[in-house]
Protein backbone atom coordinates (compact mmCIF):
# COMPACT_ATOMS: atom_id res chain seq x y z
CA MET A 1 0.00 0.00 0.00
CA ARG A 2 1.01 3.64 -0.32
CA THR A 3 1.54 4.01 3.42
CA HIS A 4 4.73 6.08 3.20
CA ILE A 5 3.87 8.04 0.06
CA TYR A 6 2.80 11.67 -0.25
CA TYR A 7 2.77 11.67 -4.04
CA TRP A 8 3.40 8.48 -5.94
CA LYS A 9 5.28 9.95 -8.88
CA CYS A 10 8.13 11.27 -6.75
CA ASP A 11 7.98 9.03 -3.66
CA ASN A 12 7.66 5.52 -5.10
CA PRO A 13 10.70 3.27 -4.51
CA LEU A 14 11.61 2.64 -8.16
CA PRO A 15 15.27 3.58 -8.78
CA VAL A 16 15.76 6.89 -10.58
CA GLU A 17 17.33 5.31 -13.66
CA GLU A 18 14.21 3.16 -14.10
CA LYS A 19 11.89 6.12 -13.55
CA LEU A 20 13.65 7.91 -16.39
CA VAL A 21 12.52 5.13 -18.74
CA TYR A 22 9.00 6.59 -18.40
CA ASN A 23 10.13 9.58 -20.47
CA ASP A 24 10.49 7.31 -23.52
CA LYS A 25 8.78 4.09 -22.45
CA TYR A 26 6.95 3.31 -25.70
CA ARG A 27 10.28 3.18 -27.55
CA LEU A 28 12.39 1.60 -24.81
CA ALA A 29 9.87 -0.81 -23.27
CA ASP A 30 6.76 -1.16 -25.43
CA ILE A 31 4.18 -3.73 -24.26
CA SER A 32 1.85 -3.78 -27.29
CA ASP A 33 2.02 -7.57 -27.63
CA LEU A 34 1.13 -8.04 -23.96
CA VAL A 35 -1.82 -5.66 -24.36
CA ARG A 36 -3.02 -7.74 -27.32
CA LYS A 37 -2.87 -10.93 -25.20
CA ILE A 38 -4.80 -9.27 -22.37
CA ALA A 39 -7.46 -8.14 -24.86
CA ILE A 40 -7.85 -11.68 -26.20
CA HIS A 41 -8.12 -12.98 -22.63
CA HIS A 42 -10.97 -10.61 -21.76
CA PHE A 43 -12.88 -10.40 -25.04
CA ASN A 44 -12.16 -13.82 -26.59
CA ALA A 45 -11.21 -12.22 -29.88
CA GLU A 46 -8.11 -10.91 -31.59
CA PRO A 47 -8.19 -7.10 -31.70
CA THR A 48 -8.02 -5.37 -35.06
CA PHE A 49 -5.00 -3.46 -33.80
CA VAL A 50 -3.47 -2.06 -30.63
CA GLU A 51 -2.44 1.60 -30.59
CA ALA A 52 -0.06 3.18 -28.08
CA PHE A 53 -1.65 6.35 -26.73
CA GLY A 54 1.77 7.87 -26.11
CA VAL A 55 1.10 9.74 -22.88
CA SER A 56 3.88 10.42 -20.40
CA GLY A 57 3.83 9.40 -16.77
CA ASN A 58 4.21 6.17 -14.86
CA HIS A 59 1.45 4.23 -16.64
CA TYR A 60 1.21 2.71 -20.08
CA SER A 61 -1.85 3.72 -22.11
CA TYR A 62 -3.13 2.01 -25.24
CA ARG A 63 -6.29 1.89 -27.31
CA ILE A 64 -7.49 -1.61 -28.21
CA HIS A 65 -9.46 -1.51 -31.45
CA TYR A 66 -12.23 -3.97 -32.32
CA PRO A 67 -14.63 -3.60 -35.27
CA ASP A 68 -17.49 -2.58 -32.98
CA GLN A 69 -15.72 -0.85 -30.09
CA ILE A 70 -12.55 0.75 -28.76
CA ILE A 71 -11.26 -0.11 -25.28
CA PHE A 72 -8.88 2.07 -23.32
CA PHE A 73 -6.08 0.15 -21.59
CA ARG A 74 -3.89 1.33 -18.71
CA SER A 75 -1.22 -0.60 -16.86
CA ASP A 76 1.85 -0.27 -14.70
CA ASP A 77 5.13 -1.91 -15.67
CA GLY A 78 4.86 -4.61 -13.01
CA LYS A 79 8.08 -3.56 -11.29
CA ILE A 80 6.64 -2.18 -8.06
CA ASP A 81 4.15 -3.69 -5.63
CA ASP A 82 1.34 -1.16 -6.07
CA ASP A 83 -2.32 -2.17 -6.21
CA TYR A 84 -3.78 1.34 -6.37
CA MET A 85 -5.83 0.64 -9.49
CA ASP A 86 -8.32 -0.96 -7.10
CA ALA A 87 -8.59 2.42 -5.38
CA GLU A 88 -8.97 4.15 -8.74
CA ALA A 89 -11.94 1.94 -9.61
CA ALA A 90 -13.58 2.76 -6.26
CA ALA A 91 -12.95 6.48 -6.74
CA ILE A 92 -14.43 6.45 -10.24
CA LYS A 93 -17.56 4.79 -8.83
CA LEU A 94 -17.87 7.46 -6.12
CA ALA A 95 -17.36 10.24 -8.65
CA ARG A 96 -20.05 8.82 -10.92
CA GLU A 97 -22.46 8.60 -7.98
CA ALA A 98 -21.84 12.32 -7.41
CA GLY A 99 -22.81 13.12 -11.00
CA VAL A 100 -19.28 13.60 -12.33
CA PRO A 101 -18.60 12.33 -15.88
CA VAL A 102 -16.08 9.48 -15.73
CA PRO A 103 -15.29 6.44 -17.89
CA GLU A 104 -16.84 3.08 -17.13
CA VAL A 105 -14.39 0.60 -15.61
CA ILE A 106 -14.73 -2.66 -17.54
CA ALA A 107 -12.12 -4.65 -15.61
CA THR A 108 -9.34 -4.15 -13.07
CA ASP A 109 -6.72 -6.78 -12.25
CA THR A 110 -3.99 -5.99 -9.73
CA SER A 111 -3.23 -9.63 -8.89
CA LYS A 112 -0.51 -10.32 -11.54
CA LYS A 113 -1.71 -13.94 -11.44
CA THR A 114 -2.33 -14.14 -15.18
CA PHE A 115 -0.23 -11.31 -16.61
CA PRO A 116 2.96 -9.63 -15.33
CA VAL A 117 1.38 -6.17 -14.99
CA ARG A 118 -1.50 -4.63 -13.09
CA TYR A 119 -4.02 -3.20 -15.52
CA GLN A 120 -7.40 -1.64 -16.18
CA LEU A 121 -9.74 -1.81 -19.15
CA LEU A 122 -11.93 1.26 -19.44
CA GLU A 123 -14.52 2.81 -21.69
CA ASN A 124 -12.87 4.87 -24.41
CA ILE A 125 -14.37 8.35 -24.07
CA ALA A 126 -15.27 10.15 -27.28
CA GLY A 127 -13.48 13.46 -27.61
CA GLU A 128 -9.98 14.86 -27.54
CA PRO A 129 -7.46 15.30 -24.75
CA MET A 130 -8.39 18.80 -23.66
CA SER A 131 -4.74 19.71 -23.18
CA ASP A 132 -4.39 19.45 -26.98
CA LEU A 133 -7.24 21.94 -27.37
CA TYR A 134 -5.65 24.18 -24.75
CA GLN A 135 -2.33 24.11 -26.59
CA ALA A 136 -3.99 24.76 -29.94
CA GLY A 137 -5.79 27.81 -28.58
CA THR A 138 -9.22 26.42 -29.53
CA LEU A 139 -10.45 25.65 -26.00
CA ASP A 140 -13.24 27.73 -24.48
CA ARG A 141 -11.43 28.21 -21.19
CA THR A 142 -14.19 30.09 -19.42
CA SER A 143 -16.87 27.52 -20.22
CA THR A 144 -14.77 24.43 -19.56
CA ALA A 145 -13.24 25.83 -16.37
CA THR A 146 -16.70 26.71 -15.05
CA GLN A 147 -17.91 23.19 -15.82
CA LEU A 148 -14.87 21.73 -14.11
CA GLY A 149 -15.49 23.82 -11.01
CA ARG A 150 -19.04 22.49 -10.77
CA PHE A 151 -17.87 18.90 -11.22
CA LEU A 152 -15.23 19.27 -8.52
CA ALA A 153 -17.77 20.71 -6.11
CA GLN A 154 -20.10 17.76 -6.76
CA MET A 155 -17.24 15.30 -6.30
CA HIS A 156 -16.12 16.91 -3.05
CA GLN A 157 -19.51 16.27 -1.51
CA GLN A 158 -18.43 12.63 -1.27
CA GLN A 159 -17.01 12.57 2.25
CA LEU A 160 -14.73 9.78 3.44
CA GLU A 161 -13.20 8.39 6.61
CA GLY A 162 -9.47 8.86 7.10
CA PHE A 163 -7.10 10.89 4.95
CA GLY A 164 -4.50 10.40 2.26
CA PHE A 165 -4.26 7.42 -0.06
CA PHE A 166 -6.95 4.76 0.20
CA ASN A 167 -6.32 1.65 2.27
CA THR A 168 -6.52 -0.96 -0.48
CA GLU A 169 -6.59 -3.90 1.95
CA THR A 170 -9.67 -2.50 3.67
CA LEU A 171 -11.17 -1.75 0.27
CA ARG A 172 -10.79 -5.35 -0.91
CA ASN A 173 -11.69 -7.05 2.38
CA GLU A 174 -14.53 -4.82 3.56
CA GLN A 175 -15.53 -2.85 0.43
CA LYS A 176 -14.97 0.36 2.41
CA VAL A 177 -13.09 3.45 1.24
CA VAL A 178 -10.87 4.63 4.11
CA GLY A 179 -7.77 6.82 4.02
CA LEU A 180 -4.48 5.49 5.38
CA ASP A 181 -3.77 8.55 7.56
CA SER A 182 -5.50 9.54 10.78
CA SER A 183 -5.60 13.27 9.99
CA ASN A 184 -5.32 15.67 7.08
CA GLU A 185 -2.33 17.25 8.81
CA ALA A 186 -0.56 13.88 8.98
CA TYR A 187 -0.98 13.43 5.24
CA PHE A 188 0.08 17.02 4.46
CA TYR A 189 3.34 16.58 6.38
CA LYS A 190 4.13 13.13 5.01
CA ARG A 191 7.55 13.12 3.30
CA LEU A 192 7.78 16.91 3.66
CA ASP A 193 11.18 16.69 5.36
CA ASP A 194 12.41 14.42 2.55
CA HIS A 195 11.16 16.80 -0.14
CA LEU A 196 12.71 19.86 1.49
CA ARG A 197 16.01 18.07 2.07
CA PHE A 198 16.13 16.95 -1.56
CA LEU A 199 15.42 20.46 -2.84
CA GLN A 200 18.12 21.88 -0.59
CA ASP A 201 20.64 19.17 -1.52
CA THR A 202 20.05 19.80 -5.23
CA ALA A 203 20.29 23.59 -4.69
CA PHE A 204 16.75 24.19 -5.92
CA LEU A 205 16.12 25.88 -2.55
CA GLN A 206 18.57 27.60 -0.24
CA PRO A 207 18.64 26.72 3.49
CA GLU A 208 16.92 29.99 4.45
CA GLU A 209 14.13 29.26 1.96
CA VAL A 210 13.59 25.85 3.52
CA LYS A 211 13.36 27.44 6.97
CA THR A 212 10.82 29.96 5.66
CA VAL A 213 8.59 27.19 4.30
CA GLU A 214 8.82 25.22 7.53
CA SER A 215 7.97 28.30 9.58
CA LEU A 216 4.99 29.27 7.43
CA PHE A 217 3.57 25.76 7.49
CA ALA A 218 3.94 25.62 11.28
CA LYS A 219 2.23 29.00 11.66
CA HIS A 220 -0.79 27.97 9.59
CA ARG A 221 -1.02 24.25 10.33
CA HIS A 222 -4.26 24.74 12.30
CA HIS A 223 -5.96 25.36 8.94
CA LEU A 224 -5.28 21.72 8.08
CA GLN A 225 -7.66 20.42 10.73
CA LEU A 226 -10.62 18.63 9.11
CA GLU A 227 -13.17 16.26 10.60
CA LYS A 228 -13.57 14.26 7.39
CA GLY A 229 -11.87 14.01 4.06
CA SER A 230 -13.45 14.46 0.66
CA LEU A 231 -12.88 12.67 -2.62
CA VAL A 232 -9.93 14.60 -4.08
CA HIS A 233 -8.59 13.82 -7.58
CA LYS A 234 -5.19 15.42 -6.83
CA ASP A 235 -4.12 15.79 -10.49
CA ILE A 236 -6.73 18.07 -12.03
CA ALA A 237 -5.47 19.57 -15.28
CA TYR A 238 -6.62 19.69 -18.88
CA TRP A 239 -4.51 16.64 -19.77
CA ASN A 240 -6.78 14.62 -17.47
CA LEU A 241 -9.94 15.82 -19.18
CA VAL A 242 -11.46 14.50 -22.40
CA GLY A 243 -13.99 16.48 -24.41
CA THR A 244 -14.57 19.16 -27.02
CA PRO A 245 -13.58 22.84 -27.10
CA GLU A 246 -16.79 23.66 -25.22
CA GLU A 247 -17.61 20.60 -23.10
CA ILE A 248 -15.97 18.19 -20.67
CA HIS A 249 -16.90 14.58 -21.45
CA ALA A 250 -14.91 12.89 -18.68
CA ILE A 251 -12.39 13.33 -15.89
CA ILE A 252 -9.76 10.59 -16.25
CA ASP A 253 -6.58 9.25 -14.60
CA TRP A 254 -7.46 8.71 -10.95
CA ASP A 255 -4.07 7.27 -9.98
CA ASP A 256 -3.39 10.03 -7.44
CA VAL A 257 -6.84 10.15 -5.81
CA ILE A 258 -6.93 10.69 -2.04
CA SER A 259 -9.24 11.47 0.82
CA GLY A 260 -8.35 15.04 1.60
CA ASP A 261 -9.15 18.73 1.64
CA PRO A 262 -11.25 19.89 -1.34
CA ILE A 263 -9.11 23.03 -1.54
CA ASP A 264 -6.17 20.80 -2.48
CA ASP A 265 -7.82 20.09 -5.85
CA LEU A 266 -8.27 23.80 -6.51
CA ALA A 267 -4.64 24.40 -5.58
CA ILE A 268 -3.54 21.79 -8.12
CA VAL A 269 -5.27 23.82 -10.84
CA ARG A 270 -3.49 26.92 -9.54
CA CYS A 271 -0.18 25.10 -10.01
CA PHE A 272 -0.69 25.16 -13.78
CA TYR A 273 -3.05 27.88 -14.96
CA GLN A 274 -3.62 31.62 -14.93
CA ASP A 275 -6.70 33.57 -13.82
CA ASP A 276 -8.49 32.99 -17.14
CA VAL A 277 -8.91 29.35 -16.05
CA PHE A 278 -8.73 29.58 -12.26
CA LEU A 279 -11.30 32.33 -11.66
CA PRO A 280 -14.15 30.77 -13.70
CA LEU A 281 -13.33 27.43 -12.07
CA VAL A 282 -13.78 28.96 -8.61
CA GLU A 283 -16.97 30.68 -9.77
CA GLY A 284 -18.40 27.39 -11.03
CA TYR A 285 -17.35 25.67 -7.83
CA SER A 286 -19.08 28.31 -5.71
CA GLU A 287 -22.35 27.76 -7.57
CA VAL A 288 -22.51 24.26 -6.08
CA ARG A 289 -20.48 24.39 -2.87
CA GLU A 290 -19.65 27.30 -0.60
CA LEU A 291 -15.98 28.06 -0.14
CA PRO A 292 -14.69 28.13 3.47
CA ASP A 293 -13.85 31.42 5.20
CA ASP A 294 -10.16 30.47 5.26
CA PHE A 295 -10.12 29.52 1.58
CA GLU A 296 -7.23 31.82 0.62
CA VAL A 297 -4.81 30.65 3.31
CA ARG A 298 -5.63 26.99 2.66
CA LEU A 299 -5.18 27.56 -1.06
CA ALA A 300 -1.74 29.02 -0.37
CA MET A 301 -0.82 26.10 1.91
CA TYR A 302 -1.71 23.49 -0.70
CA LEU A 303 -0.24 25.46 -3.60
CA THR A 304 3.08 25.61 -1.76
CA ARG A 305 2.97 21.95 -0.71
CA ASN A 306 2.12 20.78 -4.22
CA MET A 307 4.82 22.89 -5.84
CA LEU A 308 7.38 21.37 -3.47
CA TRP A 309 6.68 17.81 -4.58
CA LYS A 310 6.41 18.95 -8.20
CA ALA A 311 9.85 20.53 -7.94
CA VAL A 312 11.20 17.24 -6.58
CA PHE A 313 9.56 15.22 -9.34
CA ARG A 314 10.58 17.56 -12.15
CA THR A 315 14.17 17.50 -10.92
CA ILE A 316 14.29 13.70 -10.64
CA MET A 317 12.73 13.21 -14.07
CA LYS A 318 14.94 15.87 -15.70
CA TYR A 319 11.85 17.71 -16.93
CA PHE A 320 13.70 21.01 -16.70
CA ASP A 321 15.73 19.80 -19.71
CA PHE A 322 12.68 19.21 -21.93
CA GLN A 323 11.24 22.19 -23.81
CA GLU A 324 8.00 20.32 -24.56
CA LYS A 325 7.28 20.22 -20.82
CA VAL A 326 7.55 24.01 -20.77
CA ASP A 327 5.11 24.29 -23.65
CA LEU A 328 2.66 21.94 -21.96
CA LEU A 329 2.49 23.96 -18.76
CA ASN A 330 2.96 27.47 -20.02
CA ARG A 331 1.55 27.87 -23.52
CA GLU A 332 1.65 31.65 -23.73
CA GLY A 333 4.66 32.39 -21.55
CA GLU A 334 8.34 32.63 -22.30
CA LYS A 335 9.53 31.20 -18.97
CA THR A 336 11.49 28.00 -18.70
CA LEU A 337 9.83 25.22 -16.73
CA LYS A 338 12.24 25.85 -13.86
CA GLU A 339 11.32 29.54 -13.78
CA PHE A 340 7.64 28.64 -13.94
CA THR A 341 8.08 26.19 -11.04
CA TYR A 342 9.77 28.83 -8.89
CA GLU A 343 7.07 31.35 -9.79
CA ARG A 344 4.21 29.12 -8.66
CA LEU A 345 6.06 28.00 -5.53
CA TYR A 346 6.65 31.60 -4.53
CA GLN A 347 3.08 32.52 -5.36
CA GLY A 348 2.11 30.18 -2.54
CA ILE A 349 4.90 31.25 -0.18
CA ASP A 350 4.22 34.97 -0.68
CA ALA A 351 0.50 34.46 -0.13
CA LEU A 352 1.18 32.64 3.16
CA LYS A 353 3.33 35.53 4.35
CA LYS A 354 0.30 37.84 4.16
CA PHE A 355 -1.68 35.88 6.76
């Protein structure tokens, strides 16, 4: 289970050199033939063809084509003991119950009894990755951000016991969704010392900057006190939305889902986008769910915390060396990804200093 993980992408135990394979996994370690065998196993028929979806990240994604349907396939690489796809399936069910558009889960197998990977088969959602529309400049940002805000507010009405990543043993044995951590504060602080030490050791942050972050978090930690967690996607961005220029068809990729503070999801959006996306998102959210009185300080807490782990992950994965990563995050700007990362981190830090 993800007991000692704050964010899987940077905290999982896979050696760095193997994590770097994810940057070019379809060339270095393609699994198309295995996907074909899994398709035959589930559907008793040879697929017409299997198509690599080509997305980055720690999962493989393929489309399995049959004459009468297309199936979306996701899997890990089988190298790490992680059964969180079971949690993803449970989260998707909860989101659907809240009225949020999500793909149907056709099958999930985390056992590795038949195949050497853990995988999911999902409904293939009609539409385009909305990050492509964002990059092309054809996306109606106001409309789609407002829709997203409403969907997040609906999703956050699903309240859960515990905090942090789901306890997958309890989920399988008792069919209950429970977070691994006893408090939201415990989850927030998980691996924080490791992240700060890494950023100082790699000279991304200076020692005095680390002390400032620690001091600000200590000053405002009472804002982390919550009685219950909510269903939090934890990776909300246009690359995890499928739809058209005007409409969201589905929220996808629930690999990072937690029980946590709803404001954390809004802070994730703030990590990537400007006011033209963030403000209509908050407006749409407020139509469904009232924001708390301490919204701004909590937003700053989670923005800062998320930018810390993102800085760790981007350093480990050498993203600062890839221009396409800059384009993905910052379509209109001229900043490098490293400059953009500092900017958003300090947006959170400077906001915390005002309270």
